[in-house]
Amino acid sequence: MRITEMQASRLIPLLPVGEAPLDLLGRCGGFYACPRSNGQRTGPLVGYAGRYESEDGSSMQYVGEVYANFAAAEPYPHVMWYVAELMWRMYSGFFHGQDVHVFCGAPIGGYSFSDVLARVCDRKVVKAEKKVVALATGTSRERADLVFGRHRVDPGEGVVIVEDVCNNFSTTEKLIRLIQECGATVVRIACLLNRSLYVEGAYFSETLGRRVPVLALVRRRIEEYRQDDLFVYDDAAAGNVVWKPKDEWEKLPR
């Protein structure tokens, strides 16, 4: 049976050799940065999952120039292994401390990476899960608690939380609280991308009352804009936005 050129390209393995993580993610179909020429955008903006209420009461998506989706790399085990080894080389002293006993994957973006990173660092790995407590409605988003279902952490263990992307650290704080309730404590936060506008090398946890080191493979601030912000208004008003970049990757220039 003959296969199309597109199908063939998907069968060719991605071979990361000394490649920057975001460039590699782009080849997996998971990273886009709006191109520019002479200071002007030559590509579309992207829509984000976050929303805000406009002056007329309608719900509007935030937009921006950068899109990162690490789930696009998960089908390629050798890519995940490559980035895990990069993390280990960058932070081996932090991962092999005597206070590190277990890696905890945050749902669900941290699952695949926590498996590979724990294997590289020779540590246990567990997963936290989401338990829906209120369904989404026309005016509110789904609400969920974090729980340990299939796995658990034991009292006295030092835990590294593993996420794909850290932004506002709200999920991180919930997970810190859950781990504390189990009698364990969070000693590190590891992520592939720290895109926060404010958190640099450490995150202050209200639950712990102290700062927790944030170990990021990539540190890059990614701004989100209201559609009426002057920085993006012209493109947003003209419809120069790919609203669902994950599902419309082909609309983004390479």
PDB file of C-alpha atoms in Angstrom:
ATOM      1  CA  MET A   1       0.000   0.000   0.000  1.00  0.00           C
ATOM      2  CA  ARG A   2       1.369   3.387  -0.951  1.00  0.00           C
ATOM      3  CA  ILE A   3       1.413   6.127   1.646  1.00  0.00           C
ATOM      4  CA  THR A   4       1.141   9.858   1.116  1.00  0.00           C
ATOM      5  CA  GLU A   5       4.062  12.222   1.575  1.00  0.00           C
ATOM      6  CA  MET A   6       2.473  13.542   4.775  1.00  0.00           C
ATOM      7  CA  GLN A   7       2.081  10.023   6.169  1.00  0.00           C
ATOM      8  CA  ALA A   8       5.665   9.228   5.262  1.00  0.00           C
ATOM      9  CA  SER A   9       6.934  12.344   7.042  1.00  0.00           C
ATOM     10  CA  ARG A  10       5.226  11.176  10.222  1.00  0.00           C
ATOM     11  CA  LEU A  11       7.043   7.850  10.039  1.00  0.00           C
ATOM     12  CA  ILE A  12      10.477   9.450   9.826  1.00  0.00           C
ATOM     13  CA  PRO A  13      11.841   9.568  13.394  1.00  0.00           C
ATOM     14  CA  LEU A  14      12.745  12.901  14.911  1.00  0.00           C
ATOM     15  CA  LEU A  15      16.423  12.727  15.755  1.00  0.00           C
ATOM     16  CA  PRO A  16      17.279  15.436  18.290  1.00  0.00           C
ATOM     17  CA  VAL A  17      21.015  16.115  18.235  1.00  0.00           C
ATOM     18  CA  GLY A  18      22.109  19.200  20.140  1.00  0.00           C
ATOM     19  CA  GLU A  19      18.822  20.880  19.285  1.00  0.00           C
ATOM     20  CA  ALA A  20      17.252  23.696  21.309  1.00  0.00           C
ATOM     21  CA  PRO A  21      14.158  22.370  23.121  1.00  0.00           C
ATOM     22  CA  LEU A  22      11.670  24.802  21.587  1.00  0.00           C
ATOM     23  CA  ASP A  23      13.055  24.241  18.083  1.00  0.00           C
ATOM     24  CA  LEU A  24      12.630  20.517  18.620  1.00  0.00           C
ATOM     25  CA  LEU A  25       9.101  21.055  19.938  1.00  0.00           C
ATOM     26  CA  GLY A  26       8.325  23.059  16.800  1.00  0.00           C
ATOM     27  CA  ARG A  27       9.373  20.109  14.651  1.00  0.00           C
ATOM     28  CA  CYS A  28       6.976  17.968  16.670  1.00  0.00           C
ATOM     29  CA  GLY A  29       4.175  20.418  15.856  1.00  0.00           C
ATOM     30  CA  GLY A  30       4.021  22.057  19.264  1.00  0.00           C
ATOM     31  CA  PHE A  31       5.779  25.440  19.201  1.00  0.00           C
ATOM     32  CA  TYR A  32       5.050  28.613  17.275  1.00  0.00           C
ATOM     33  CA  ALA A  33       6.389  32.145  17.621  1.00  0.00           C
ATOM     34  CA  CYS A  34       4.783  34.772  15.411  1.00  0.00           C
ATOM     35  CA  PRO A  35       7.325  35.758  12.726  1.00  0.00           C
ATOM     36  CA  ARG A  36       8.241  39.400  12.191  1.00  0.00           C
ATOM     37  CA  SER A  37       9.862  41.455   9.459  1.00  0.00           C
ATOM     38  CA  ASN A  38      10.998  45.027  10.037  1.00  0.00           C
ATOM     39  CA  GLY A  39       9.113  45.047  13.309  1.00  0.00           C
ATOM     40  CA  GLN A  40       5.807  43.989  11.738  1.00  0.00           C
ATOM     41  CA  ARG A  41       4.005  40.691  12.215  1.00  0.00           C
ATOM     42  CA  THR A  42       4.047  38.448   9.168  1.00  0.00           C
ATOM     43  CA  GLY A  43       2.028  35.654  10.738  1.00  0.00           C
ATOM     44  CA  PRO A  44      -1.154  35.266  12.784  1.00  0.00           C
ATOM     45  CA  LEU A  45      -1.707  35.606  16.498  1.00  0.00           C
ATOM     46  CA  VAL A  46      -2.866  32.556  18.461  1.00  0.00           C
ATOM     47  CA  GLY A  47      -5.773  32.130  20.840  1.00  0.00           C
ATOM     48  CA  TYR A  48      -5.295  30.909  24.409  1.00  0.00           C
ATOM     49  CA  ALA A  49      -7.572  28.865  26.659  1.00  0.00           C
ATOM     50  CA  GLY A  50      -7.870  31.714  29.171  1.00  0.00           C
ATOM     51  CA  ARG A  51     -10.858  34.024  28.843  1.00  0.00           C
ATOM     52  CA  TYR A  52     -11.986  37.413  30.142  1.00  0.00           C
ATOM     53  CA  GLU A  53     -15.264  39.314  30.207  1.00  0.00           C
ATOM     54  CA  SER A  54     -15.504  42.241  27.795  1.00  0.00           C
ATOM     55  CA  GLU A  55     -17.313  45.483  28.542  1.00  0.00           C
ATOM     56  CA  ASP A  56     -20.499  44.174  26.905  1.00  0.00           C
ATOM     57  CA  GLY A  57     -20.391  41.062  29.089  1.00  0.00           C
ATOM     58  CA  SER A  58     -19.306  38.610  26.401  1.00  0.00           C
ATOM     59  CA  SER A  59     -16.627  35.997  27.045  1.00  0.00           C
ATOM     60  CA  MET A  60     -13.479  36.631  25.003  1.00  0.00           C
ATOM     61  CA  GLN A  61     -10.297  34.617  24.464  1.00  0.00           C
ATOM     62  CA  TYR A  62      -6.906  36.009  25.317  1.00  0.00           C
ATOM     63  CA  VAL A  63      -4.506  36.122  22.372  1.00  0.00           C
ATOM     64  CA  GLY A  64      -0.755  36.296  21.938  1.00  0.00           C
ATOM     65  CA  GLU A  65       2.250  35.678  19.740  1.00  0.00           C
ATOM     66  CA  VAL A  66       3.620  32.433  21.172  1.00  0.00           C
ATOM     67  CA  TYR A  67       2.133  28.940  21.436  1.00  0.00           C
ATOM     68  CA  ALA A  68       3.658  25.938  23.204  1.00  0.00           C
ATOM     69  CA  ASN A  69       2.051  22.502  23.436  1.00  0.00           C
ATOM     70  CA  PHE A  70       4.374  19.852  24.849  1.00  0.00           C
ATOM     71  CA  ALA A  71       1.768  17.138  24.294  1.00  0.00           C
ATOM     72  CA  ALA A  72       2.924  17.236  20.658  1.00  0.00           C
ATOM     73  CA  ALA A  73       6.262  15.715  21.731  1.00  0.00           C
ATOM     74  CA  GLU A  74       4.774  12.878  23.781  1.00  0.00           C
ATOM     75  CA  PRO A  75       4.276  10.463  20.822  1.00  0.00           C
ATOM     76  CA  TYR A  76       8.067  10.485  20.330  1.00  0.00           C
ATOM     77  CA  PRO A  77       9.694   8.603  23.253  1.00  0.00           C
ATOM     78  CA  HIS A  78      13.234   9.432  22.147  1.00  0.00           C
ATOM     79  CA  VAL A  79      12.344  13.144  22.127  1.00  0.00           C
ATOM     80  CA  MET A  80      10.984  12.923  25.676  1.00  0.00           C
ATOM     81  CA  TRP A  81      14.101  11.028  26.742  1.00  0.00           C
ATOM     82  CA  TYR A  82      16.288  13.686  25.117  1.00  0.00           C
ATOM     83  CA  VAL A  83      14.657  16.570  26.998  1.00  0.00           C
ATOM     84  CA  ALA A  84      14.694  14.595  30.255  1.00  0.00           C
ATOM     85  CA  GLU A  85      18.436  14.057  29.877  1.00  0.00           C
ATOM     86  CA  LEU A  86      18.872  17.772  29.186  1.00  0.00           C
ATOM     87  CA  MET A  87      17.030  18.511  32.432  1.00  0.00           C
ATOM     88  CA  TRP A  88      19.176  16.020  34.314  1.00  0.00           C
ATOM     89  CA  ARG A  89      22.387  17.606  33.012  1.00  0.00           C
ATOM     90  CA  MET A  90      21.172  21.081  33.976  1.00  0.00           C
ATOM     91  CA  TYR A  91      19.932  20.187  37.459  1.00  0.00           C
ATOM     92  CA  SER A  92      21.506  16.855  38.456  1.00  0.00           C
ATOM     93  CA  GLY A  93      22.506  18.193  41.869  1.00  0.00           C
ATOM     94  CA  PHE A  94      18.920  19.235  42.580  1.00  0.00           C
ATOM     95  CA  PHE A  95      17.408  15.924  41.448  1.00  0.00           C
ATOM     96  CA  HIS A  96      19.867  13.680  43.299  1.00  0.00           C
ATOM     97  CA  GLY A  97      19.692  15.384  46.684  1.00  0.00           C
ATOM     98  CA  GLN A  98      19.017  13.201  49.713  1.00  0.00           C
ATOM     99  CA  ASP A  99      15.712  15.037  50.191  1.00  0.00           C
ATOM    100  CA  VAL A 100      14.343  13.835  46.802  1.00  0.00           C
ATOM    101  CA  HIS A 101      12.443  10.536  46.988  1.00  0.00           C
ATOM    102  CA  VAL A 102       9.634  10.648  44.435  1.00  0.00           C
ATOM    103  CA  PHE A 103       8.522  12.548  41.325  1.00  0.00           C
ATOM    104  CA  CYS A 104       4.841  13.496  41.093  1.00  0.00           C
ATOM    105  CA  GLY A 105       3.289  14.132  37.671  1.00  0.00           C
ATOM    106  CA  ALA A 106       0.700  16.928  37.660  1.00  0.00           C
ATOM    107  CA  PRO A 107      -2.458  16.175  35.652  1.00  0.00           C
ATOM    108  CA  ILE A 108      -2.283  15.683  32.875  1.00  0.00           C
ATOM    109  CA  GLY A 109       0.525  17.521  31.140  1.00  0.00           C
ATOM    110  CA  GLY A 110       3.123  16.301  33.609  1.00  0.00           C
ATOM    111  CA  TYR A 111       2.346  12.602  33.281  1.00  0.00           C
ATOM    112  CA  SER A 112       4.585  11.591  30.371  1.00  0.00           C
ATOM    113  CA  PHE A 113       7.477  13.812  31.376  1.00  0.00           C
ATOM    114  CA  SER A 114       7.408  12.652  35.004  1.00  0.00           C
ATOM    115  CA  ASP A 115       7.740   9.027  33.851  1.00  0.00           C
ATOM    116  CA  VAL A 116      10.810   9.728  31.733  1.00  0.00           C
ATOM    117  CA  LEU A 117      12.438  12.171  34.154  1.00  0.00           C
ATOM    118  CA  ALA A 118      12.023   9.780  37.083  1.00  0.00           C
ATOM    119  CA  ARG A 119      13.619   7.013  35.020  1.00  0.00           C
ATOM    120  CA  VAL A 120      16.579   9.208  34.080  1.00  0.00           C
ATOM    121  CA  CYS A 121      17.003  10.295  37.717  1.00  0.00           C
ATOM    122  CA  ASP A 122      16.361   6.805  39.148  1.00  0.00           C
ATOM    123  CA  ARG A 123      13.480   7.825  41.402  1.00  0.00           C
ATOM    124  CA  LYS A 124       9.931   6.637  42.080  1.00  0.00           C
ATOM    125  CA  VAL A 125       7.100   8.294  40.168  1.00  0.00           C
ATOM    126  CA  VAL A 126       3.443   8.816  41.095  1.00  0.00           C
ATOM    127  CA  LYS A 127       0.563  10.685  39.455  1.00  0.00           C
ATOM    128  CA  ALA A 128      -2.035  13.002  40.947  1.00  0.00           C
ATOM    129  CA  GLU A 129      -5.491  12.944  39.357  1.00  0.00           C
ATOM    130  CA  LYS A 130      -8.336  15.378  38.793  1.00  0.00           C
ATOM    131  CA  LYS A 131     -11.688  14.704  40.444  1.00  0.00           C
ATOM    132  CA  VAL A 132     -14.475  16.809  38.929  1.00  0.00           C
ATOM    133  CA  VAL A 133     -16.617  18.463  41.612  1.00  0.00           C
ATOM    134  CA  ALA A 134     -18.671  20.795  39.395  1.00  0.00           C
ATOM    135  CA  LEU A 135     -19.387  20.526  35.682  1.00  0.00           C
ATOM    136  CA  ALA A 136     -18.869  23.437  33.325  1.00  0.00           C
ATOM    137  CA  THR A 137     -21.880  25.622  32.587  1.00  0.00           C
ATOM    138  CA  GLY A 138     -22.565  28.437  30.166  1.00  0.00           C
ATOM    139  CA  THR A 139     -21.161  30.928  32.672  1.00  0.00           C
ATOM    140  CA  SER A 140     -18.534  28.971  34.607  1.00  0.00           C
ATOM    141  CA  ARG A 141     -15.673  26.587  33.976  1.00  0.00           C
ATOM    142  CA  GLU A 142     -15.412  23.044  35.284  1.00  0.00           C
ATOM    143  CA  ARG A 143     -14.112  22.792  38.848  1.00  0.00           C
ATOM    144  CA  ALA A 144     -11.955  19.902  39.961  1.00  0.00           C
ATOM    145  CA  ASP A 145      -9.999  18.834  43.018  1.00  0.00           C
ATOM    146  CA  LEU A 146      -6.661  17.043  42.922  1.00  0.00           C
ATOM    147  CA  VAL A 147      -6.499  13.602  44.527  1.00  0.00           C
ATOM    148  CA  PHE A 148      -4.272  10.559  44.722  1.00  0.00           C
ATOM    149  CA  GLY A 149      -6.216   7.632  43.297  1.00  0.00           C
ATOM    150  CA  ARG A 150      -4.041   4.902  41.796  1.00  0.00           C
ATOM    151  CA  HIS A 151      -0.893   6.187  43.512  1.00  0.00           C
ATOM    152  CA  ARG A 152       0.111   7.876  46.746  1.00  0.00           C
ATOM    153  CA  VAL A 153       3.041   9.557  48.441  1.00  0.00           C
ATOM    154  CA  ASP A 154       4.186   8.369  51.846  1.00  0.00           C
ATOM    155  CA  PRO A 155       4.713  10.474  54.976  1.00  0.00           C
ATOM    156  CA  GLY A 156       8.185  11.947  55.178  1.00  0.00           C
ATOM    157  CA  GLU A 157       8.918  11.718  51.461  1.00  0.00           C
ATOM    158  CA  GLY A 158      10.443  14.617  49.569  1.00  0.00           C
ATOM    159  CA  VAL A 159       8.508  15.230  46.360  1.00  0.00           C
ATOM    160  CA  VAL A 160       9.407  16.868  43.055  1.00  0.00           C
ATOM    161  CA  ILE A 161       6.288  18.150  41.274  1.00  0.00           C
ATOM    162  CA  VAL A 162       6.627  17.660  37.506  1.00  0.00           C
ATOM    163  CA  GLU A 163       4.618  19.766  35.039  1.00  0.00           C
ATOM    164  CA  ASP A 164       4.894  20.462  31.339  1.00  0.00           C
ATOM    165  CA  VAL A 165       4.218  24.214  31.559  1.00  0.00           C
ATOM    166  CA  CYS A 166       4.146  26.460  34.633  1.00  0.00           C
ATOM    167  CA  ASN A 167       2.243  29.726  34.337  1.00  0.00           C
ATOM    168  CA  ASN A 168       0.146  30.994  37.255  1.00  0.00           C
ATOM    169  CA  PHE A 169       1.091  28.085  39.564  1.00  0.00           C
ATOM    170  CA  SER A 170      -2.520  27.571  40.696  1.00  0.00           C
ATOM    171  CA  THR A 171      -2.408  23.821  39.978  1.00  0.00           C
ATOM    172  CA  THR A 172       1.018  23.698  41.596  1.00  0.00           C
ATOM    173  CA  GLU A 173      -0.313  25.202  44.832  1.00  0.00           C
ATOM    174  CA  LYS A 174      -3.220  22.728  44.916  1.00  0.00           C
ATOM    175  CA  LEU A 175      -0.787  19.869  44.464  1.00  0.00           C
ATOM    176  CA  ILE A 176       1.503  21.199  47.193  1.00  0.00           C
ATOM    177  CA  ARG A 177      -1.494  21.248  49.549  1.00  0.00           C
ATOM    178  CA  LEU A 178      -2.471  17.682  48.619  1.00  0.00           C
ATOM    179  CA  ILE A 179       1.066  16.410  49.180  1.00  0.00           C
ATOM    180  CA  GLN A 180       1.293  18.172  52.554  1.00  0.00           C
ATOM    181  CA  GLU A 181      -1.980  16.549  53.623  1.00  0.00           C
ATOM    182  CA  CYS A 182      -0.334  13.166  52.954  1.00  0.00           C
ATOM    183  CA  GLY A 183       2.512  13.995  55.332  1.00  0.00           C
ATOM    184  CA  ALA A 184       5.067  14.469  52.554  1.00  0.00           C
ATOM    185  CA  THR A 185       6.572  17.754  51.415  1.00  0.00           C
ATOM    186  CA  VAL A 186       7.424  19.389  48.093  1.00  0.00           C
ATOM    187  CA  VAL A 187      11.130  20.107  47.684  1.00  0.00           C
ATOM    188  CA  ARG A 188      11.341  21.056  43.979  1.00  0.00           C
ATOM    189  CA  ILE A 189       9.124  22.005  41.037  1.00  0.00           C
ATOM    190  CA  ALA A 190      10.320  20.787  37.618  1.00  0.00           C
ATOM    191  CA  CYS A 191       8.827  21.898  34.312  1.00  0.00           C
ATOM    192  CA  LEU A 192       9.677  21.896  30.640  1.00  0.00           C
ATOM    193  CA  LEU A 193       8.660  25.544  30.268  1.00  0.00           C
ATOM    194  CA  ASN A 194       8.274  28.282  32.868  1.00  0.00           C
ATOM    195  CA  ARG A 195       6.207  30.897  31.033  1.00  0.00           C
ATOM    196  CA  SER A 196       5.221  32.915  34.119  1.00  0.00           C
ATOM    197  CA  LEU A 197       5.545  36.679  33.957  1.00  0.00           C
ATOM    198  CA  TYR A 198       6.596  36.855  37.613  1.00  0.00           C
ATOM    199  CA  VAL A 199       8.080  33.600  38.936  1.00  0.00           C
ATOM    200  CA  GLU A 200      11.760  33.127  38.198  1.00  0.00           C
ATOM    201  CA  GLY A 201      13.926  30.543  39.957  1.00  0.00           C
ATOM    202  CA  ALA A 202      11.625  29.924  42.916  1.00  0.00           C
ATOM    203  CA  TYR A 203       7.907  29.966  43.709  1.00  0.00           C
ATOM    204  CA  PHE A 204       6.580  31.173  47.071  1.00  0.00           C
ATOM    205  CA  SER A 205       3.991  28.687  48.326  1.00  0.00           C
ATOM    206  CA  GLU A 206       1.287  29.986  50.652  1.00  0.00           C
ATOM    207  CA  THR A 207       0.766  26.437  51.904  1.00  0.00           C
ATOM    208  CA  LEU A 208       4.408  25.938  52.844  1.00  0.00           C
ATOM    209  CA  GLY A 209       5.168  29.530  53.795  1.00  0.00           C
ATOM    210  CA  ARG A 210       8.445  29.333  51.894  1.00  0.00           C
ATOM    211  CA  ARG A 211       9.966  29.394  48.436  1.00  0.00           C
ATOM    212  CA  VAL A 212      10.328  26.216  46.372  1.00  0.00           C
ATOM    213  CA  PRO A 213      13.004  26.025  43.637  1.00  0.00           C
ATOM    214  CA  VAL A 214      11.585  25.992  40.095  1.00  0.00           C
ATOM    215  CA  LEU A 215      13.742  23.944  37.725  1.00  0.00           C
ATOM    216  CA  ALA A 216      12.759  24.832  34.162  1.00  0.00           C
ATOM    217  CA  LEU A 217      14.255  23.417  30.995  1.00  0.00           C
ATOM    218  CA  VAL A 218      13.203  26.640  29.236  1.00  0.00           C
ATOM    219  CA  ARG A 219      12.485  30.017  30.838  1.00  0.00           C
ATOM    220  CA  ARG A 220      10.457  32.240  28.529  1.00  0.00           C
ATOM    221  CA  ARG A 221       7.827  34.777  29.512  1.00  0.00           C
ATOM    222  CA  ILE A 222       4.718  34.439  27.364  1.00  0.00           C
ATOM    223  CA  GLU A 223       2.334  37.371  27.522  1.00  0.00           C
ATOM    224  CA  GLU A 224      -1.426  37.034  27.040  1.00  0.00           C
ATOM    225  CA  TYR A 225      -3.371  40.031  25.744  1.00  0.00           C
ATOM    226  CA  ARG A 226      -6.964  41.144  25.730  1.00  0.00           C
ATOM    227  CA  GLN A 227      -8.167  41.548  22.175  1.00  0.00           C
ATOM    228  CA  ASP A 228      -8.665  45.281  22.739  1.00  0.00           C
ATOM    229  CA  ASP A 229      -5.048  45.757  23.830  1.00  0.00           C
ATOM    230  CA  LEU A 230      -3.312  48.139  21.416  1.00  0.00           C
ATOM    231  CA  PHE A 231      -0.448  45.667  20.964  1.00  0.00           C
ATOM    232  CA  VAL A 232      -2.744  43.154  19.239  1.00  0.00           C
ATOM    233  CA  TYR A 233      -5.887  45.136  18.395  1.00  0.00           C
ATOM    234  CA  ASP A 234      -5.363  45.525  14.635  1.00  0.00           C
ATOM    235  CA  ASP A 235      -4.670  41.831  14.046  1.00  0.00           C
ATOM    236  CA  ALA A 236      -7.434  40.685  16.386  1.00  0.00           C
ATOM    237  CA  ALA A 237      -9.977  43.008  14.759  1.00  0.00           C
ATOM    238  CA  ALA A 238      -8.918  41.816  11.298  1.00  0.00           C
ATOM    239  CA  GLY A 239      -9.346  38.175  12.305  1.00  0.00           C
ATOM    240  CA  ASN A 240      -5.642  37.443  11.929  1.00  0.00           C
ATOM    241  CA  VAL A 241      -5.825  34.882  14.735  1.00  0.00           C
ATOM    242  CA  VAL A 242      -5.610  31.097  14.771  1.00  0.00           C
ATOM    243  CA  TRP A 243      -8.038  30.458  17.610  1.00  0.00           C
ATOM    244  CA  LYS A 244      -7.295  26.768  18.156  1.00  0.00           C
ATOM    245  CA  PRO A 245      -3.614  26.313  17.278  1.00  0.00           C
ATOM    246  CA  LYS A 246      -3.525  22.731  18.559  1.00  0.00           C
ATOM    247  CA  ASP A 247      -6.213  21.717  16.061  1.00  0.00           C
ATOM    248  CA  GLU A 248      -5.238  24.166  13.295  1.00  0.00           C
ATOM    249  CA  TRP A 249      -1.470  23.744  13.248  1.00  0.00           C
ATOM    250  CA  GLU A 250      -1.390  23.781   9.449  1.00  0.00           C
ATOM    251  CA  LYS A 251      -2.524  27.434   9.491  1.00  0.00           C
ATOM    252  CA  LEU A 252       0.629  28.538  11.301  1.00  0.00           C
ATOM    253  CA  PRO A 253       3.701  29.362   9.176  1.00  0.00           C
ATOM    254  CA  ARG A 254       6.774  27.229   9.877  1.00  0.00           C
TER     255      ARG A 254
END
